């Protein structure tokens, strides 16, 4: 008997059929329960309600089980879920093909590592702010010579500028040409210390505050002022063990007592800027006569711009002041100007172009690496066409396939990037040591947040560059054909894209090889350029006498005469002499006045390099004597002039026997020219020789000289006996900078050698990568055309035909690449032109050599696949089909 | 988990269902029909039983609810009930939804003609 509270049977039956087992009991039970309740009130209403609910349940029953729910959710879920799923899948795929992963990761790690290492250098040298407070307001001040070159300051001009300029908070100066040589005496053995003499206000301008004590007072920056000294943190710790009670104590420098007034903190030392890289500071203390001097340009200026004053405004003000001073002092200041340069620019100097060029070059290497990796991805993607087709058949959209392939590329690039960072970290110490003293701020090279960001960005970029093209090609592939093929590789697909990759690789390689070729030629040209002297078998060393121990010029001359005599007596010494400043070390440039010159007469005065030498110097350096005679010990105040100087000062006239004056040394003394000697490069290997005047004087006004010794022995073997000979005269005399002349020249070439070495490595890597790329593509093409080659051979094609076919296939993208690369190399020649010497950056011979090298390498790379094509057995090929 | 998981944002109907469970769970009577009736009685929305179960299932898979199967009863023709209760995450999600609603409605009572 049917109970009146039972729900309609048809409804229950329908629901039982429609609902899953999971829900059936609960839903029908619930409906039955409520139906019974409602039936108490009204059966009709209860029925109506039941059917209404039943229809809704039948139309949209609750989901069957949770697993299916999860599937549904993942399909429509957030992008992040998909990315995570793709990442997991990529990890599985990568771990299934470890050899592929290792190849891709190692190529990218090297590419990214080289880029990161170079970026670390660029970051430290060019991008990182200088370690000063508000470094953007610090500027360097130079004079501008009538020839338009930035030059050092004379005190007279500096004090006028300091008085009149309103754009600066303060202005200070310090001597150029390195440090003032001091000997730390009174400690038993004398030791050379590096001191910077700075004018009052220097520390306030650079915002260097002492950790202990104080800095100099205005009245201490005068000749009569007290002898005071501020110590660097390093000097304080090594010499005084970091004792804080040293303030007020005295230290003996060159036998003079100096009172210690302050200690600078360690962070105040800035290795890239000489006046802040020294052991100690003393006041500049110029005499009134020196302060008034407007012609002796031997000081450097530093200033701090006032807040809200633009550099251009300061420059304009300095121009106006210079113009006024030129009218006021036409003789000394006429046509001279002033130059204001940001501190960063002054310190970095011409390293900027070189570093940016190298960064560009290493970027090209990465691009080539990416092209190769892209090629690898491409091959693999094509081998996975069936898998991709199945995924598409199961509903993966084109975007989804693209995303998944790209994520694989990005994953490998990220691993490559992480390893690249490691590579960079390992190579940085070596780079820093190699560049120390030759690239400014080399000691600051390190990895920081910028470098990390760079690695991340470059890795992503490399992944995108290498992965995009293959991924795009894959999602375009024909689903139907791929499934029909059943995983067989049939025919070469995407050959066009691969050819484009080859063209790119070859073109980039041409640019790099060209750069390296030109740079190496330039280095060789510089190394073998005629310096005017013979640097082989010459030893040099610097001797700075302690002034207090050799107060008179006679004593100083006697010391050097005795020392040279003893050195000449040593076994193996051919000749020995001395000069105040060696070639390629900053030396003095001064006006030279011909006899009879009167103020205002044109052409009477010329600026020449002036060097003080002793007899024996010319012989030791093998500087040829062209006319007249050399200097001898018995001479008093004579001059030797270089050919350039003779031409500059006396024109076509014979200078021998003429008289001339060096007004900065003595306003009255006339010296006679006794000989003309060969020209010597004094400033830089890449510059032409400089007009030079050598003088010999019994009067030795300063006690610093560089001894130059020519020997028949290996020069370094002579160092010990020479130092012993000097110490035999004065055991407390420091001897510094013991170097061979070849080392002196080499030290001028470090940055060129660094560029040539790096460019050579980059070009070699590019060549290797390009040849591997050509080989890989050709192998792929030959594999794809196996059937065709088999049929051709079976139909009677000769071996030469097959060989030609494969080689032409490899050579034509190479030739297109060489043509494109030649155009690119010509375009980039403008950047290189400023960096090379003795060779044109678009040198046609080098370009021809580069093109030939690449063509030969491409031919070699084509030979193996061609040989493989030749050895195909047509019978086996056709059977396999 | 090393990070704090955010409570999921609830839809309007999910809130009603969760509140229904909260009201009924103390008597262990938070099952489909009772929740449906509670929603009907209080919000005047006559919802279908399949919608209630679909939502309950989703909330359970999100970790906001737990469930167990009760004993068969004669009123249900010997069929069993599926009884639900809130998990702490469900309480947190409801709390967040409630706070958001009251915060947004604060000061608007007169304009909504609630006073």
JSON list of C-alpha atoms in Angstrom, two decimals, chain A residues 43 160 232 330-331 383 391 410 426 490 550 594 605 630 648 719 737 762 767 816 864:
[
{"chain": "A", "resi": 43, "resn": "UNK", "atom": "CA", "xyz": [-0.71, 17.10, -1.13]},
{"chain": "A", "resi": 160, "resn": "UNK", "atom": "CA", "xyz": [91.34, 84.06, -9.28]},
{"chain": "A", "resi": 232, "resn": "UNK", "atom": "CA", "xyz": [94.82, 57.51, 6.34]},
{"chain": "A", "resi": 330, "resn": "UNK", "atom": "CA", "xyz": [96.94, 88.66, -22.05]},
{"chain": "A", "resi": 331, "resn": "UNK", "atom": "CA", "xyz": [100.41, 87.12, -21.88]},
{"chain": "A", "resi": 383, "resn": "UNK", "atom": "CA", "xyz": [61.19, 15.73, -33.18]},
{"chain": "A", "resi": 391, "resn": "UNK", "atom": "CA", "xyz": [48.35, 17.59, -27.00]},
{"chain": "A", "resi": 410, "resn": "UNK", "atom": "CA", "xyz": [63.07, 29.88, -20.06]},
{"chain": "A", "resi": 426, "resn": "UNK", "atom": "CA", "xyz": [84.85, 33.16, -10.49]},
{"chain": "A", "resi": 490, "resn": "UNK", "atom": "CA", "xyz": [60.16, 12.95, -42.88]},
{"chain": "A", "resi": 550, "resn": "UNK", "atom": "CA", "xyz": [120.53, 66.49, 1.14]},
{"chain": "A", "resi": 594, "resn": "UNK", "atom": "CA", "xyz": [114.65, 81.91, -27.67]},
{"chain": "A", "resi": 605, "resn": "UNK", "atom": "CA", "xyz": [108.17, 81.22, -27.05]},
{"chain": "A", "resi": 630, "resn": "UNK", "atom": "CA", "xyz": [126.12, 64.95, -26.31]},
{"chain": "A", "resi": 648, "resn": "UNK", "atom": "CA", "xyz": [109.24, 74.12, -33.60]},
{"chain": "A", "resi": 719, "resn": "UNK", "atom": "CA", "xyz": [118.12, 45.08, -9.68]},
{"chain": "A", "resi": 737, "resn": "UNK", "atom": "CA", "xyz": [109.39, 51.46, -9.00]},
{"chain": "A", "resi": 762, "resn": "UNK", "atom": "CA", "xyz": [84.76, 36.50, -28.11]},
{"chain": "A", "resi": 767, "resn": "UNK", "atom": "CA", "xyz": [83.62, 31.30, -34.84]},
{"chain": "A", "resi": 816, "resn": "UNK", "atom": "CA", "xyz": [74.70, 36.00, -47.29]},
{"chain": "A", "resi": 864, "resn": "UNK", "atom": "CA", "xyz": [81.16, 16.10, -42.51]}
]
